[in-house]
Short mmCIF file of C-alpha atoms in Angstrom, two decimals:
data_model
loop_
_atom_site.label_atom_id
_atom_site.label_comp_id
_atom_site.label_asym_id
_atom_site.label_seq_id
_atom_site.Cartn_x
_atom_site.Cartn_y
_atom_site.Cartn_z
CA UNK A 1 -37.94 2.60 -3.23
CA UNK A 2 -40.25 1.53 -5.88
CA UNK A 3 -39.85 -1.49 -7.59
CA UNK A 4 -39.12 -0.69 -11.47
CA UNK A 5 -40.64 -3.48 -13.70
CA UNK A 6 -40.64 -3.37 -17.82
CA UNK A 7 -41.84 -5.89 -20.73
CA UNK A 8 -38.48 -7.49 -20.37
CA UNK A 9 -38.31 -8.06 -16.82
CA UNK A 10 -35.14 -6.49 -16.02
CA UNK A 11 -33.34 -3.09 -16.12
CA UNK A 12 -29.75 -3.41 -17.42
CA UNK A 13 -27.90 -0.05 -17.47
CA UNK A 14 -25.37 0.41 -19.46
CA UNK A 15 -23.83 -2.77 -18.35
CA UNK A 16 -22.38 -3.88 -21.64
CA UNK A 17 -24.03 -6.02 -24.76
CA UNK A 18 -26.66 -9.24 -24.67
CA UNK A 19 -24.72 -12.73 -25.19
CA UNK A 20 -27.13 -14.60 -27.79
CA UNK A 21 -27.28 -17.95 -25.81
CA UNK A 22 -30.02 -16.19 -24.07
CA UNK A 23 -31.22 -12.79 -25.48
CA UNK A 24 -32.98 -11.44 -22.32
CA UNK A 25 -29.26 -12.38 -19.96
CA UNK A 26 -28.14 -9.35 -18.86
CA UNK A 27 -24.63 -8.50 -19.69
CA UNK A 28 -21.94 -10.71 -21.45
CA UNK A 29 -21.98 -14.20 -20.13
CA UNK A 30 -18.35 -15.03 -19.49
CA UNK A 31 -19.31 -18.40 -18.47
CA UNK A 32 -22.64 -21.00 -18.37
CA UNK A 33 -22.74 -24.39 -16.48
CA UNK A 34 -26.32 -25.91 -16.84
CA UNK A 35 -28.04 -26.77 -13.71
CA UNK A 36 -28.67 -30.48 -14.59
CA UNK A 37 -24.84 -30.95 -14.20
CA UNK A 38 -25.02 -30.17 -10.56
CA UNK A 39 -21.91 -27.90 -11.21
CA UNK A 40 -22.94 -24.48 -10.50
CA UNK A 41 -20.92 -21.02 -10.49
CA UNK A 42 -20.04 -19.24 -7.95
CA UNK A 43 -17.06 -17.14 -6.29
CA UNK A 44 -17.48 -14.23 -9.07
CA UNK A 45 -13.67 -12.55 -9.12
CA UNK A 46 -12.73 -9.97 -11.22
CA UNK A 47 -9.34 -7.97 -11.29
CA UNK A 48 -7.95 -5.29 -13.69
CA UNK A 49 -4.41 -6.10 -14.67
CA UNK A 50 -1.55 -3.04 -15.08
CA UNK A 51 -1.36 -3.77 -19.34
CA UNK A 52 -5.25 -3.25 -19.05
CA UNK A 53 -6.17 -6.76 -19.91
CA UNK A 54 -8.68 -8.08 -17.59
CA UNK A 55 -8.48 -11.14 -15.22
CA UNK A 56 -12.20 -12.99 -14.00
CA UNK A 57 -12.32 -16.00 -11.98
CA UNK A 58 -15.68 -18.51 -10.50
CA UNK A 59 -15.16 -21.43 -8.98
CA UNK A 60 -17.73 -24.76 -9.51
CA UNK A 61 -20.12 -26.03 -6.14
CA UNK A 62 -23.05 -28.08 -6.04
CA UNK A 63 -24.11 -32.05 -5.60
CA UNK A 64 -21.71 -32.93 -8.42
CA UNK A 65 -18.57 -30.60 -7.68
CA UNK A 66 -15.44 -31.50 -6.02
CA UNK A 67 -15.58 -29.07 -3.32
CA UNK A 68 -15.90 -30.61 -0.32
CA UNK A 69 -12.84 -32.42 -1.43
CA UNK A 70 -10.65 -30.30 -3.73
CA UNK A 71 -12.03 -27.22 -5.27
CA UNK A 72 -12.16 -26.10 -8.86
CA UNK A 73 -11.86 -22.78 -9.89
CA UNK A 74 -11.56 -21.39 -13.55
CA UNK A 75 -9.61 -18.21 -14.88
CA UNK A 76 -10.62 -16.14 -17.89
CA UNK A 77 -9.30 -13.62 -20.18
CA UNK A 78 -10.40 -10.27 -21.66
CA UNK A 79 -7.96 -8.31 -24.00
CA UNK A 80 -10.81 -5.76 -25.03
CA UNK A 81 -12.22 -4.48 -21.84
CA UNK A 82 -14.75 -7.27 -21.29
CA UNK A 83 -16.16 -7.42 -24.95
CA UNK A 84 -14.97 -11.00 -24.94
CA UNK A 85 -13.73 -13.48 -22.91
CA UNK A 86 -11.45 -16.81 -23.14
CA UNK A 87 -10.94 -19.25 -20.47
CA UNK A 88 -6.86 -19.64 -19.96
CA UNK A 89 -6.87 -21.91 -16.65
CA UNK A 90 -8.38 -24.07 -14.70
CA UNK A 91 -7.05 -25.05 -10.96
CA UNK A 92 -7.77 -27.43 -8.97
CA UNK A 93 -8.01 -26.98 -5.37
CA UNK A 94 -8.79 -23.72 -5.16
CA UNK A 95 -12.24 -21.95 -3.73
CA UNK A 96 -13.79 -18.91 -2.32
CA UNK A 97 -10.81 -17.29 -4.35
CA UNK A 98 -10.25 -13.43 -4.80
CA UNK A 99 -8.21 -12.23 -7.81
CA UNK A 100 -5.72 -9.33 -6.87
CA UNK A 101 -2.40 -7.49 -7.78
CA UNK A 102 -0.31 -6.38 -5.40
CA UNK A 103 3.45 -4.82 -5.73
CA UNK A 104 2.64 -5.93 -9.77
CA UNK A 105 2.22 -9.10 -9.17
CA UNK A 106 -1.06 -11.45 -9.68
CA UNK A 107 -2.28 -13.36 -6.99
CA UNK A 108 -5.23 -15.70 -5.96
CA UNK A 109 -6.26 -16.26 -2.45
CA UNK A 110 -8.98 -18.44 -0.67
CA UNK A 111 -9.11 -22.00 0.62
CA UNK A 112 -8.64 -25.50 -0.97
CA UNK A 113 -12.02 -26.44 -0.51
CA UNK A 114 -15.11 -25.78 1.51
CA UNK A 115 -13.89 -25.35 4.42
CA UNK A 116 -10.38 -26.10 3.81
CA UNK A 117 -6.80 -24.35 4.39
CA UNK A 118 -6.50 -20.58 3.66
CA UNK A 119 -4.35 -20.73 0.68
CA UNK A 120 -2.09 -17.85 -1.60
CA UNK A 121 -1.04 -18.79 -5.26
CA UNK A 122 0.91 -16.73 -7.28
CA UNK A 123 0.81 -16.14 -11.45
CA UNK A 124 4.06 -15.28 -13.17
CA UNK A 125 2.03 -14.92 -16.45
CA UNK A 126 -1.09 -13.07 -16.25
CA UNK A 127 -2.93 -16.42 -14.77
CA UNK A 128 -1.40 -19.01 -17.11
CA UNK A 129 -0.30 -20.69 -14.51
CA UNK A 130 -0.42 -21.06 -10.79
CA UNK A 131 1.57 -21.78 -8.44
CA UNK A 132 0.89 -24.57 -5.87
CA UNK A 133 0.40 -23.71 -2.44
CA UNK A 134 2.65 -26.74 -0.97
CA UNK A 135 4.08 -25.36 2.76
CA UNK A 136 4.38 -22.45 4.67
CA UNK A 137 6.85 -20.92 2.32
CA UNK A 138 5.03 -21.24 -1.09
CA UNK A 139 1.43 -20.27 -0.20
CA UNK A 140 -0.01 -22.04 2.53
CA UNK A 141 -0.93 -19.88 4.88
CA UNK A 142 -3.36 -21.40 7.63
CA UNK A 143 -3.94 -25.08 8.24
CA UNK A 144 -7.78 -26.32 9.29
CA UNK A 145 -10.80 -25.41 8.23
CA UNK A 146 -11.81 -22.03 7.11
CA UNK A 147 -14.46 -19.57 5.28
CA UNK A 148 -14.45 -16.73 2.75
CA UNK A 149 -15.46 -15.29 -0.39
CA UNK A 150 -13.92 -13.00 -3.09
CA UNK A 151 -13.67 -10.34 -0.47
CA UNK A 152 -11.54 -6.80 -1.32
CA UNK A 153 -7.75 -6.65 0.19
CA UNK A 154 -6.85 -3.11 1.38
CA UNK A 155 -3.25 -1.31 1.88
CA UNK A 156 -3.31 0.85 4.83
CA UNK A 157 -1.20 2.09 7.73
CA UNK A 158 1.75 0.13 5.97
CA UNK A 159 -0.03 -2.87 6.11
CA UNK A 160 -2.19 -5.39 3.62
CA UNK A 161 -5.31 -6.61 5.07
CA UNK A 162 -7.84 -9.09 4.35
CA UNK A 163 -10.54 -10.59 6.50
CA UNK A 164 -11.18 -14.03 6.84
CA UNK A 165 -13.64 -16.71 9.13
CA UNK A 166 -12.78 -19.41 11.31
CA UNK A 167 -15.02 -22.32 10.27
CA UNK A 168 -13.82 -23.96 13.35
CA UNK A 169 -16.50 -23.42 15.53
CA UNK A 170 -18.07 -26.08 18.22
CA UNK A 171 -21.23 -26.39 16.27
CA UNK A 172 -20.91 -27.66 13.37
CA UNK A 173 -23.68 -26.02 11.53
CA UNK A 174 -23.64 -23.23 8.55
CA UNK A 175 -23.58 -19.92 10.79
CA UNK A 176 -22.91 -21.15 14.24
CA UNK A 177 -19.44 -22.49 13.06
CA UNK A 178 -18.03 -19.14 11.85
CA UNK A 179 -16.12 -16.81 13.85
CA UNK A 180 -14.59 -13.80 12.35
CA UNK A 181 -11.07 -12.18 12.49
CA UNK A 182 -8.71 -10.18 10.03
CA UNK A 183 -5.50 -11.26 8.35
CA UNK A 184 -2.74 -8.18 7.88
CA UNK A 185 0.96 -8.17 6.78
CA UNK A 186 3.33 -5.29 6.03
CA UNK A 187 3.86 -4.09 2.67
CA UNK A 188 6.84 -4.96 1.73
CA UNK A 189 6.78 -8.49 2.91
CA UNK A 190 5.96 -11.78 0.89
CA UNK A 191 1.98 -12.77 0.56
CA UNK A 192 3.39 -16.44 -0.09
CA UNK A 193 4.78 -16.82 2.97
CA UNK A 194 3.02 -17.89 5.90
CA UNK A 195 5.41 -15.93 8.16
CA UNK A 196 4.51 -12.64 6.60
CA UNK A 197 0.73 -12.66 8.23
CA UNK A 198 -0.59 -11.69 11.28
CA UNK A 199 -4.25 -12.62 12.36
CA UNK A 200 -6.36 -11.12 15.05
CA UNK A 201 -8.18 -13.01 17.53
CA UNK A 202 -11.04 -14.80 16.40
CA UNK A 203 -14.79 -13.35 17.88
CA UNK A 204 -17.02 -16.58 17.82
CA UNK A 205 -20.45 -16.75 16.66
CA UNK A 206 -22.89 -15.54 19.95
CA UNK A 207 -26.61 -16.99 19.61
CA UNK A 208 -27.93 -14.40 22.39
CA UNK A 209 -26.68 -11.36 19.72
CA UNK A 210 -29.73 -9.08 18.40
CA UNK A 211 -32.39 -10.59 20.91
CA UNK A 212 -31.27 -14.08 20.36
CA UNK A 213 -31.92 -13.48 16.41
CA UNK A 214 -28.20 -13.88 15.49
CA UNK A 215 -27.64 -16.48 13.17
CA UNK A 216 -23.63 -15.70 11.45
CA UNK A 217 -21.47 -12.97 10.42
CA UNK A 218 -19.78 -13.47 7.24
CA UNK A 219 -17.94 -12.26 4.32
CA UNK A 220 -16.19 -9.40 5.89
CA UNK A 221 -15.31 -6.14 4.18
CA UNK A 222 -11.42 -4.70 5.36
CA UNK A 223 -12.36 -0.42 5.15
CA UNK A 224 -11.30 2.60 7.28
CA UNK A 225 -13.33 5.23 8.73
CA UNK A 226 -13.13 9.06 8.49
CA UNK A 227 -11.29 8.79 11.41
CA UNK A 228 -8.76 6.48 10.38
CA UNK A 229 -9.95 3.12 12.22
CA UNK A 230 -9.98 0.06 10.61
CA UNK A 231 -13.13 -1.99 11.25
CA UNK A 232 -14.21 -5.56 9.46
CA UNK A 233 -17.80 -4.85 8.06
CA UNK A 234 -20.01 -8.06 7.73
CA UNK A 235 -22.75 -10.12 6.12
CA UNK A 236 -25.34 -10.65 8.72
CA UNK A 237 -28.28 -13.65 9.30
CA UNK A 238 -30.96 -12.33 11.35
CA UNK A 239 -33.87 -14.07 9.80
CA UNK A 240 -36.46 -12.37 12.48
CA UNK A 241 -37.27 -9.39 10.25
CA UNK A 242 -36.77 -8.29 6.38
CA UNK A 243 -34.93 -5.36 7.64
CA UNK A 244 -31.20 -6.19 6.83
CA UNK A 245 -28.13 -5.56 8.93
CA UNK A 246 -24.65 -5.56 8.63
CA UNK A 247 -21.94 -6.04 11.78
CA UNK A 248 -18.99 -3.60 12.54
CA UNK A 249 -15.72 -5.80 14.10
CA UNK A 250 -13.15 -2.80 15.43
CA UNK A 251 -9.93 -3.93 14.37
CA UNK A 252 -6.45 -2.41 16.41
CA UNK A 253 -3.75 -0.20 14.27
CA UNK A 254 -1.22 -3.36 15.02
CA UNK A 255 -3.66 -5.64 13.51
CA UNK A 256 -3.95 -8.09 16.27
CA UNK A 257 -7.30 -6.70 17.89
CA UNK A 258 -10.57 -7.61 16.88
CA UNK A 259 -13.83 -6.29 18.96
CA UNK A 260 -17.28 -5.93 19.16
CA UNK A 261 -19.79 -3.65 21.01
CA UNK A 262 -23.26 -5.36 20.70
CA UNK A 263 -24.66 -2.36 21.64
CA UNK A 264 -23.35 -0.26 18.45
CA UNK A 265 -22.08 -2.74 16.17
CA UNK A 266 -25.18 -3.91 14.24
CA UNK A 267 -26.10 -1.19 11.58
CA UNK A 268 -28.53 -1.22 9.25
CA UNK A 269 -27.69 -2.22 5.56
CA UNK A 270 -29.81 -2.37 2.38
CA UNK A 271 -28.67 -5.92 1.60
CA UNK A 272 -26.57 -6.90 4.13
CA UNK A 273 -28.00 -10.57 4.29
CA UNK A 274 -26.32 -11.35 1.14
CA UNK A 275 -22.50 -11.17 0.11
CA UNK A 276 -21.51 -7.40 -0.30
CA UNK A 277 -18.18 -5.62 -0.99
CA UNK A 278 -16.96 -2.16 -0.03
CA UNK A 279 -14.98 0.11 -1.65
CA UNK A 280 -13.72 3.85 -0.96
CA UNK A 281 -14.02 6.58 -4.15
CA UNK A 282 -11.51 9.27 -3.51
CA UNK A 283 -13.20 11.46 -6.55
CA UNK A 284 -16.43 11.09 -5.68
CA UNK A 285 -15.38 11.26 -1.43
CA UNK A 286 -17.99 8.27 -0.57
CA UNK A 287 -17.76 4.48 0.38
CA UNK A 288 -19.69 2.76 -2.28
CA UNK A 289 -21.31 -1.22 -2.77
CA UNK A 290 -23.57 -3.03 -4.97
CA UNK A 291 -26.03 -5.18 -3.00
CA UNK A 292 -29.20 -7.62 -3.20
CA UNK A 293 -31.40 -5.09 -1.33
CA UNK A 294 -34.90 -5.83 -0.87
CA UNK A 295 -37.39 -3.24 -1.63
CA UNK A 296 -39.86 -2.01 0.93
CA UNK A 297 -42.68 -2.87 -0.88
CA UNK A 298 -41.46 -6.44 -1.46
CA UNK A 299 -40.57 -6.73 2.38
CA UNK A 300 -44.39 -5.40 3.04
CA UNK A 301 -46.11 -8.34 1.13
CA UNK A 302 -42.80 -10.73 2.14
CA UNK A 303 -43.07 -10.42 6.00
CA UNK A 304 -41.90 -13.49 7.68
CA UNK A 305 -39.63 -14.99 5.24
CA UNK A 306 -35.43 -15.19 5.40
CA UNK A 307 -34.24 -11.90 4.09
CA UNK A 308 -31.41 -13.32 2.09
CA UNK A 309 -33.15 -15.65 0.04
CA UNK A 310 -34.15 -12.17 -1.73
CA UNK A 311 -31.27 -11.73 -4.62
CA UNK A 312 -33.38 -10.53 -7.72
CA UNK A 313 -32.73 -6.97 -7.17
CA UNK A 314 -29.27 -5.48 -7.41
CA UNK A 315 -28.72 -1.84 -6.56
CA UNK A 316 -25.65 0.46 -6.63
CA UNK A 317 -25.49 1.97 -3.08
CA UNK A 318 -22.92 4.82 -1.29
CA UNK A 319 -22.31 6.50 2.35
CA UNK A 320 -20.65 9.08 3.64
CA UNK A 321 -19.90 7.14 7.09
CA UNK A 322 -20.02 3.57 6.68
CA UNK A 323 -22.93 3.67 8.48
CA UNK A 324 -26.05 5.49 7.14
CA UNK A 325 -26.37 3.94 3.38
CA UNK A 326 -28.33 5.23 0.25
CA UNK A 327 -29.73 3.58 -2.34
CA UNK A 328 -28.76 5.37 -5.54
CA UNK A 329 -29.83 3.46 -8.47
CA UNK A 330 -31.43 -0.28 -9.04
CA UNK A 331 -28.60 -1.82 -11.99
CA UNK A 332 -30.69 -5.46 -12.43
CA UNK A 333 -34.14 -6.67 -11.13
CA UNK A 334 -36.29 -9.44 -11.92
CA UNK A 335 -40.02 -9.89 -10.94
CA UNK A 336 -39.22 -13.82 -9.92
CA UNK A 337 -37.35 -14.28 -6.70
CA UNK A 338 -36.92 -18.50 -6.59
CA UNK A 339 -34.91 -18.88 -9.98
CA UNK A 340 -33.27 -15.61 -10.69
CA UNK A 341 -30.61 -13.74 -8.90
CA UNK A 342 -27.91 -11.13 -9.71
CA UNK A 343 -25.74 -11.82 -6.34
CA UNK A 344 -21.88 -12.21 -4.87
CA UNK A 345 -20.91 -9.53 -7.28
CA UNK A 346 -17.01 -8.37 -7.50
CA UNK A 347 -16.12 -5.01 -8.75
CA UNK A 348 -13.80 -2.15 -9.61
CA UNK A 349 -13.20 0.93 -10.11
CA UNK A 350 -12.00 2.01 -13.19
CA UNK A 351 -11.87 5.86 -14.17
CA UNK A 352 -15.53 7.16 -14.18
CA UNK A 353 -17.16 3.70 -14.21
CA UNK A 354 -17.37 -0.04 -12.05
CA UNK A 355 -16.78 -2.80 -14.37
CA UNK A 356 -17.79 -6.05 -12.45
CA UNK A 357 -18.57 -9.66 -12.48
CA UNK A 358 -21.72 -11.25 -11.24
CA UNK A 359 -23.24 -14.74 -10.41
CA UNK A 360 -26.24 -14.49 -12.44
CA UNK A 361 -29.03 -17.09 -12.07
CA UNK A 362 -30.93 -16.76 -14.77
CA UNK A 363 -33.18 -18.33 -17.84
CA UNK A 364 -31.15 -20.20 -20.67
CA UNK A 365 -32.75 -23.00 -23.09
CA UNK A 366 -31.35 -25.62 -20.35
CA UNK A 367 -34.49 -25.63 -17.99
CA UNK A 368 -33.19 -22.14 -16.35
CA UNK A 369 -31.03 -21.84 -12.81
CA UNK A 370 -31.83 -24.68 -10.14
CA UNK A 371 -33.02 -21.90 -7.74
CA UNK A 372 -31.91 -18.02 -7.09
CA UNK A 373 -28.77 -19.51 -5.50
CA UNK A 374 -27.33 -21.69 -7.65
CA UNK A 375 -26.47 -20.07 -10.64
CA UNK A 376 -26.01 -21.12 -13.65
CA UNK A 377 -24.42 -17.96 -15.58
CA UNK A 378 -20.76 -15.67 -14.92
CA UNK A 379 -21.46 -12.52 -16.73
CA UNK A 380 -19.97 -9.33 -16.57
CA UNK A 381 -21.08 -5.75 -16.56
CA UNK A 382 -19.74 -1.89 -16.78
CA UNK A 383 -21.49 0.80 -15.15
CA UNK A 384 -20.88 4.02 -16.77
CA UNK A 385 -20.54 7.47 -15.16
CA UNK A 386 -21.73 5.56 -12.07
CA UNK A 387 -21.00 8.66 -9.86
CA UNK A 388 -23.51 10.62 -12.05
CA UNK A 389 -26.91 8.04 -11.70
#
């Protein structure tokens, strides 16, 4: 894949107009916290509500956020399909968050804090307000300490799943803590109530995985194969080689299963060291993601270092499997690797294009992003015809 590069150091396609707080931002900046407050943004949500409005979400970490304590997350507005965009809440004790609707209803759902309770809070008015998630019948839905990130929920087989991590883990390190499982619950039950879900067993992290190069599985992805099975598709740290993997969890039909076959399991995925989300495309027949994949001439000349520090390239990728991925078009990509990064981005679907948000680090007239990580800009994008590039 060859590595695009023009006068202004990025490729934006057809990803909406240029905010003037920066001209060279890619995108419309929904939202900019300044690295010198310590605050930055991350958690990029975005949801398309039934009237057409739509819903985006970020929540605030760093040395001089609450969230290792209690979590804030912000909600924002568009009434014009993303041309503009006004904040309408702010809620605190809420992180790792996913906008969604389900059964025409809006709903948020992450934990309290890093590595806090999984928590459920409900909107009666288009994210207004929020309900608080205060028992086991109004949102709180697993005590202790867990892990996610704005992470797709998907109805099948009568049932609503989502997967989640265990943070619980003996070690008490990022990685070795997490163990994996998936949440379900039937369709015509109550997300708010505690009662209503059913978790799988929890597969721990394993240090002797991939020749003792395993270092987490994260961030899963709920999807279904040709074949009907439903299988938890994850984030993997393996920071041995700049080749990039992703792990496939089985899940059972009753949702109470979770395996793994180390022999099988670990696939190869352009990005799949970073944050990624799946989703199916019934027009187009093909399982599709936008990911921080790391060209092979970059990897050449990069040999040695941790594959997901690499987010300055984001591509638009599909499969026919879930297993053997394509990349079909680079959508962002900076020359500079250690203070920009287009990453953790949420999208949808919506007719023949993918509107989505994106955790941008990126230059402003602030001093720029504190590194690739921690970014400093929300912005959101539409890809047009995206089936066509």
């Amino acid at each position: 894949m060859k590595i695009l590069s023009w006068g202004l150091l990025l490729i934006v396609l057809a990803c909406g107009q240029v905010n003037s707080l920066v001209a060279q931002v890619p995108g419309l900046i929904i939202a900019h916290s300044a690295s010198a407050s310590g605050q930055y943004i991350g958690s990029p949500s975005i949801c398309i509500l039934d009237n057409g409005h739509y819903l985006a979400s970020h929540d605030f970490f760093g040395p001089q956020s609450t969230e290792h304590s209690s979590a804030v997350s912000v909600i924002y507005l568009s009434i014009n399909k993303g041309k503009s965009w006004q904040k309408i809440s702010q809620i605190q004790g809420q992180f790792w968050s996913k906008l969604f609707q389900f059964r025409g209803k809006l709903y948020l759902m992450g934990t309290n804090k890093h590595h806090g309770n999984t928590i459920i809070r409900n909107s009666p008015d288009g994210g207004y307000t929020w309900t608080e998630p205060v028992d086991a019948n109004h949102g709180l839905l697993l005590a202790g300490e867990y892990h996610c990130a704005p992470m797709p929920f998907l109805e099948y087989n009568g049932r609503l799943w989502r997967a989640m991590e265990d943070a619980m883990g003996p070690i008490k390190k990022w990685g070795k803590r997490y163990g994996t499982f998936m949440m379900s619950m039937p369709l015509d039950a109550d997300p708010m109530l505690a009662s209503s879900w059913r978790k799988t067993n929890v597969l721990p992290y394993d240090s002797t995985y991939m020749e003792n190069h395993f270092g987490a599985w994260i961030e899963g992805n709920a999807m279904v194969d040709r074949q009907g099975q439903m299988w938890n598709i994850l984030r993997v740290d393996n920071k041995s080689t700049m080749d990039e993997y992703a792990a496939m969890v089985k899940i059972s039909a009753d949702g109470q299963v979770a395996s793994f076959d180390t022999q099988t399991g670990f696939i190869r995925f352009p990005g799949g060291a970073k944050k990624f989300s799946i989703r199916f495309d019934s027009v187009s027949n093909k399982y599709w993601t936008i990911s921080n994949v790391i060209p092979e001439e970059v990897k050449a000349v990069n040999s040695g270092k941790n594959p997901s520090s690499f987010r300055n390239t984001l591509a638009l990728c599909c499969s026919d499997d879930l297993k053997n991925w394509e990349v079909k078009k680079i959508i962002f990509q900076h020359p500079d690797q250690v203070k920009h990064g287009f990453q953790y981005v949420d999208w949808q679907f919506q007719g023949k294009h993918i509107v989505m948000a994106c955790r941008t680090a990126y230059d402003d007239n602030m001093g720029g992003a504190h590194n690739n990580h921690d970014a400093n800009y929300l912005t959101f994008h539409r890809i047009k015809r995206f089936r066509k590039l």
